[in-house]
Amino acid sequence: MAISEERAERRRRQKELADRLTASGALDEVFAQIDAGEPITGEGGLLGGMLKAALERGLDAELTEHVGYERGDAQASWHPNSRNGTSPKTLSTEVGDIELAVPRDRAGTFTPMLVPKGQRRLDGLDAMIISLYAGGMTVRDIQHHLNATIGTELSHETIAKVTDQIAEEVLAWQHRPLDALYPVIYLDAIIVKVRDGGHVRNKAAHLAVGVDIDGIKHVLGIWVQTSEGAKFWASVCSELANRGIRDVLIVCCDGLTGFPEAIAATWPEATVQTCVVHLIRAANRFVSYSDRKAVSTALKPIYAAPNETAAREALETFADSELGRRYPSTVKTFTDAWERFTPFLAFPPQLRRVIYTTNAIESINYQLRKVTKNRGHFPNDAAVVKLLWLAICDIEDKRARERAREKGLPANKRRAPGRLVEGAVTTNWKKALQQLALVYPERITPHL
């Protein structure tokens, strides 16, 4: 069914229900109160009153089934258990706080299912809080937003507990089993502020995206760098190996201290490739803005060279040029990174397009920076991982809903974005996999 037909059907059903309620007179009193200026949501709102009536009616029906007789039944005394008045309960909902009268039984055995004991919020409110948190709002921002929009006052601690409910889910995701082979893994990071002891300092939150044998991308994990260099990377590689990864062909990343050594210790045959886009950016760091385009154009023969020898000649040609003499730091950037850059030159063109950049992660990080920019700092490393995971899930869900709304439309009229990363298919993967199978036949073939 096309999206226009779905909307028309939804409008038809809603209009039919509205017309039926209006014709029955059930909404006359509601309309009268709206005309008199009564609020619809928030404290004293009509929706809150209607929800209160519906919940209390449902709770009363549950108690009727539990004690075995209707309210006012003349034979109530024949039953071993009986009604015993009500107890007050404040329930926070999407339309504001509701004061419920929860029915009780004399034996104290009644356990309501509609609003369970101990529950102080409807599930929809919890979902709203988590969605706002995933969108980048702080706990105090959410507290103010709920109070200002729906009149619900929740404490800082309550909102924090709601967001902490997904901590176990995050932990399970971070430790889920992985495939035995990922032909390509991309690694990149964003900088976040985290409280460490009595100080707030910058930390790198690293994201790893793996491309499986079918070319589908997966976020393998998120790690906040707690120590410098080899020790940290050794723990990350060890964790990935323990989760099932037995081999990695190519790891594409920016220059990271201790990372190549950790990779070599865990997957000795893996190739560590520096991100060429990062390398070009670093080479342009001290280049004046007016010359950056010319310098980038002059550098292209280096990373587009057919082999390492031709690339070395292109670098020497650039070093001897006017631009090279004007910006020796650009030449030094390539010279210092040469060992990490040259593995890229040994691969065929189709494979180069897949591994020459970490853009697969940079697109995620661009979205995540928008989420984290409003925060002063995070209380701990776990809070960073929780928010980044929630943000990725939230972005993917929003994009999925946009694609669902356009289902049935011709391809040239669809405007919804594709998957951000999780489940996305790598462009031209079949050709890249074919070339990988030629370069690494003994490592690829068992997994095909």
Tab-separated table of N, CA and C in Angstrom, residues 316-380:
chain	number	residue	atom	x	y	z
A	316	GLU	N	58.326	12.940	-3.875
A	316	GLU	CA	59.558	13.690	-4.141
A	316	GLU	C	59.301	14.833	-5.122
A	317	THR	N	58.451	14.574	-6.106
A	317	THR	CA	58.092	15.632	-7.058
A	317	THR	C	57.382	16.779	-6.353
A	318	PHE	N	56.473	16.427	-5.439
A	318	PHE	CA	55.770	17.469	-4.681
A	318	PHE	C	56.748	18.229	-3.789
A	319	ALA	N	57.688	17.511	-3.156
A	319	ALA	CA	58.649	18.157	-2.256
A	319	ALA	C	59.524	19.160	-3.009
A	320	ASP	N	59.820	18.875	-4.278
A	320	ASP	CA	60.663	19.768	-5.083
A	320	ASP	C	59.882	20.907	-5.720
A	321	SER	N	58.536	20.850	-5.634
A	321	SER	CA	57.726	21.888	-6.261
A	321	SER	C	57.686	23.134	-5.386
A	322	GLU	N	57.104	24.201	-5.924
A	322	GLU	CA	56.994	25.454	-5.156
A	322	GLU	C	56.144	25.253	-3.910
A	323	LEU	N	55.032	24.523	-4.063
A	323	LEU	CA	54.172	24.273	-2.905
A	323	LEU	C	54.891	23.427	-1.859
A	324	GLY	N	55.647	22.438	-2.310
A	324	GLY	CA	56.377	21.576	-1.390
A	324	GLY	C	57.430	22.344	-0.612
A	325	ARG	N	58.125	23.269	-1.289
A	325	ARG	CA	59.131	24.072	-0.586
A	325	ARG	C	58.467	25.071	0.367
A	326	ARG	N	57.262	25.530	0.003
A	326	ARG	CA	56.568	26.493	0.852
A	326	ARG	C	55.990	25.817	2.090
A	327	TYR	N	55.607	24.531	1.943
A	327	TYR	CA	54.994	23.831	3.071
A	327	TYR	C	55.730	22.512	3.332
A	328	PRO	N	56.922	22.582	3.921
A	328	PRO	CA	57.675	21.347	4.212
A	328	PRO	C	56.960	20.457	5.234
A	329	SER	N	56.085	21.040	6.062
A	329	SER	CA	55.358	20.229	7.045
A	329	SER	C	54.432	19.228	6.350
A	330	THR	N	53.931	19.590	5.172
A	330	THR	CA	53.067	18.679	4.415
A	330	THR	C	53.849	17.451	3.974
A	331	VAL	N	55.049	17.685	3.488
A	331	VAL	CA	55.920	16.578	3.075
A	331	VAL	C	56.259	15.707	4.280
A	332	LYS	N	56.559	16.341	5.408
A	332	LYS	CA	56.930	15.603	6.618
A	332	LYS	C	55.767	14.737	7.117
A	333	THR	N	54.540	15.232	6.969
A	333	THR	CA	53.371	14.450	7.411
A	333	THR	C	53.299	13.131	6.662
A	334	PHE	N	53.506	13.169	5.334
A	334	PHE	CA	53.475	11.938	4.556
A	334	PHE	C	54.682	11.062	4.854
A	335	THR	N	55.853	11.680	5.032
A	335	THR	CA	57.062	10.912	5.309
A	335	THR	C	56.947	10.173	6.636
A	336	ASP	N	56.432	10.859	7.665
A	336	ASP	CA	56.298	10.234	8.991
A	336	ASP	C	55.287	9.099	8.989
A	337	ALA	N	54.249	9.224	8.148
A	337	ALA	CA	53.181	8.209	8.125
A	337	ALA	C	53.380	7.184	7.014
A	338	TRP	N	54.533	7.174	6.377
A	338	TRP	CA	54.727	6.375	5.182
A	338	TRP	C	54.467	4.879	5.403
A	339	GLU	N	54.958	4.338	6.508
A	339	GLU	CA	54.793	2.905	6.752
A	339	GLU	C	53.325	2.542	6.952
A	340	ARG	N	52.555	3.447	7.545
A	340	ARG	CA	51.133	3.175	7.761
A	340	ARG	C	50.310	3.486	6.515
A	341	PHE	N	50.869	4.305	5.613
A	341	PHE	CA	50.154	4.708	4.411
A	341	PHE	C	50.344	3.717	3.262
A	342	THR	N	51.519	3.168	3.124
A	342	THR	CA	51.856	2.357	1.947
A	342	THR	C	51.071	1.051	1.784
A	343	PRO	N	50.574	0.383	2.846
A	343	PRO	CA	49.791	-0.842	2.596
A	343	PRO	C	48.617	-0.620	1.655
A	344	PHE	N	48.024	0.542	1.721
A	344	PHE	CA	46.909	0.920	0.861
A	344	PHE	C	47.264	0.788	-0.617
A	345	LEU	N	48.544	1.077	-0.964
A	345	LEU	CA	48.968	1.103	-2.367
A	345	LEU	C	49.073	-0.286	-2.980
A	346	ALA	N	49.079	-1.315	-2.157
A	346	ALA	CA	49.220	-2.673	-2.680
A	346	ALA	C	47.892	-3.266	-3.133
A	347	PHE	N	46.778	-2.557	-2.858
A	347	PHE	CA	45.462	-3.101	-3.180
A	347	PHE	C	44.941	-2.572	-4.506
A	348	PRO	N	44.074	-3.344	-5.174
A	348	PRO	CA	43.470	-2.911	-6.442
A	348	PRO	C	42.494	-1.747	-6.219
A	349	PRO	N	42.117	-1.047	-7.285
A	349	PRO	CA	41.289	0.163	-7.169
A	349	PRO	C	39.972	-0.030	-6.420
A	350	GLN	N	39.204	-1.090	-6.731
A	350	GLN	CA	37.905	-1.281	-6.079
A	350	GLN	C	38.051	-1.445	-4.573
A	351	LEU	N	39.113	-2.123	-4.152
A	351	LEU	CA	39.350	-2.328	-2.735
A	351	LEU	C	39.843	-1.044	-2.070
A	352	ARG	N	40.598	-0.253	-2.786
A	352	ARG	CA	41.076	1.024	-2.239
A	352	ARG	C	39.904	1.924	-1.851
A	353	ARG	N	38.852	1.915	-2.683
A	353	ARG	CA	37.706	2.783	-2.410
A	353	ARG	C	37.020	2.412	-1.097
A	354	VAL	N	37.138	1.137	-0.716
A	354	VAL	CA	36.499	0.676	0.516
A	354	VAL	C	37.320	1.053	1.742
A	355	ILE	N	38.657	0.990	1.635
A	355	ILE	CA	39.482	1.102	2.839
A	355	ILE	C	40.237	2.413	2.982
A	356	TYR	N	40.152	3.312	2.003
A	356	TYR	CA	41.048	4.466	2.091
A	356	TYR	C	40.582	5.513	3.083
A	357	THR	N	39.362	5.399	3.590
A	357	THR	CA	38.869	6.402	4.527
A	357	THR	C	37.979	5.778	5.583
A	358	THR	N	37.932	6.426	6.756
A	358	THR	CA	37.042	6.002	7.836
A	358	THR	C	35.727	6.781	7.785
A	359	ASN	N	35.331	7.255	6.620
A	359	ASN	CA	34.085	8.024	6.496
A	359	ASN	C	32.873	7.261	7.030
A	360	ALA	N	32.952	5.917	6.984
A	360	ALA	CA	31.846	5.112	7.504
A	360	ALA	C	31.575	5.449	8.964
A	361	ILE	N	32.645	5.755	9.713
A	361	ILE	CA	32.470	6.129	11.120
A	361	ILE	C	32.321	7.634	11.260
A	362	GLU	N	32.980	8.386	10.408
A	362	GLU	CA	32.904	9.844	10.539
A	362	GLU	C	31.477	10.344	10.388
A	363	SER	N	30.668	9.687	9.559
A	363	SER	CA	29.273	10.103	9.420
A	363	SER	C	28.523	9.872	10.729
A	364	ILE	N	28.878	8.784	11.445
A	364	ILE	CA	28.274	8.553	12.761
A	364	ILE	C	28.731	9.627	13.728
A	365	ASN	N	30.035	9.869	13.748
A	365	ASN	CA	30.580	10.818	14.712
A	365	ASN	C	30.026	12.222	14.517
A	366	TYR	N	29.744	12.576	13.267
A	366	TYR	CA	29.145	13.885	13.004
A	366	TYR	C	27.795	13.988	13.704
A	367	GLN	N	26.999	12.920	13.622
A	367	GLN	CA	25.696	12.904	14.284
A	367	GLN	C	25.853	12.867	15.800
A	368	LEU	N	26.824	12.104	16.286
A	368	LEU	CA	27.010	11.977	17.731
A	368	LEU	C	27.521	13.273	18.355
A	369	ARG	N	28.313	14.011	17.619
A	369	ARG	CA	28.800	15.292	18.155
A	369	ARG	C	27.639	16.250	18.388
A	370	LYS	N	26.612	16.184	17.539
A	370	LYS	CA	25.442	17.037	17.729
A	370	LYS	C	24.709	16.667	19.019
A	371	VAL	N	24.782	15.389	19.385
A	371	VAL	CA	24.112	14.929	20.597
A	371	VAL	C	24.905	15.312	21.846
A	372	THR	N	26.242	15.226	21.762
A	372	THR	CA	27.075	15.451	22.953
A	372	THR	C	27.451	16.915	23.174
A	373	LYS	N	27.239	17.769	22.174
A	373	LYS	CA	27.744	19.140	22.287
A	373	LYS	C	27.058	19.941	23.386
A	374	ASN	N	25.816	19.577	23.736
A	374	ASN	CA	25.089	20.340	24.749
A	374	ASN	C	25.489	19.975	26.174
A	375	ARG	N	26.289	18.943	26.326
A	375	ARG	CA	26.647	18.481	27.665
A	375	ARG	C	27.954	19.110	28.129
A	376	GLY	N	27.958	19.549	29.375
A	376	GLY	CA	29.208	20.074	29.923
A	376	GLY	C	30.218	18.959	30.063
A	377	HIS	N	29.819	17.885	30.747
A	377	HIS	CA	30.677	16.719	30.884
A	377	HIS	C	29.839	15.528	31.333
A	378	PHE	N	30.416	14.338	31.223
A	378	PHE	CA	29.762	13.112	31.652
A	378	PHE	C	30.285	12.721	33.023
A	379	PRO	N	29.443	12.107	33.858
A	379	PRO	CA	29.902	11.743	35.203
A	379	PRO	C	30.921	10.614	35.212
A	380	ASN	N	30.857	9.728	34.196
A	380	ASN	CA	31.795	8.603	34.147
A	380	ASN	C	31.827	8.034	32.728
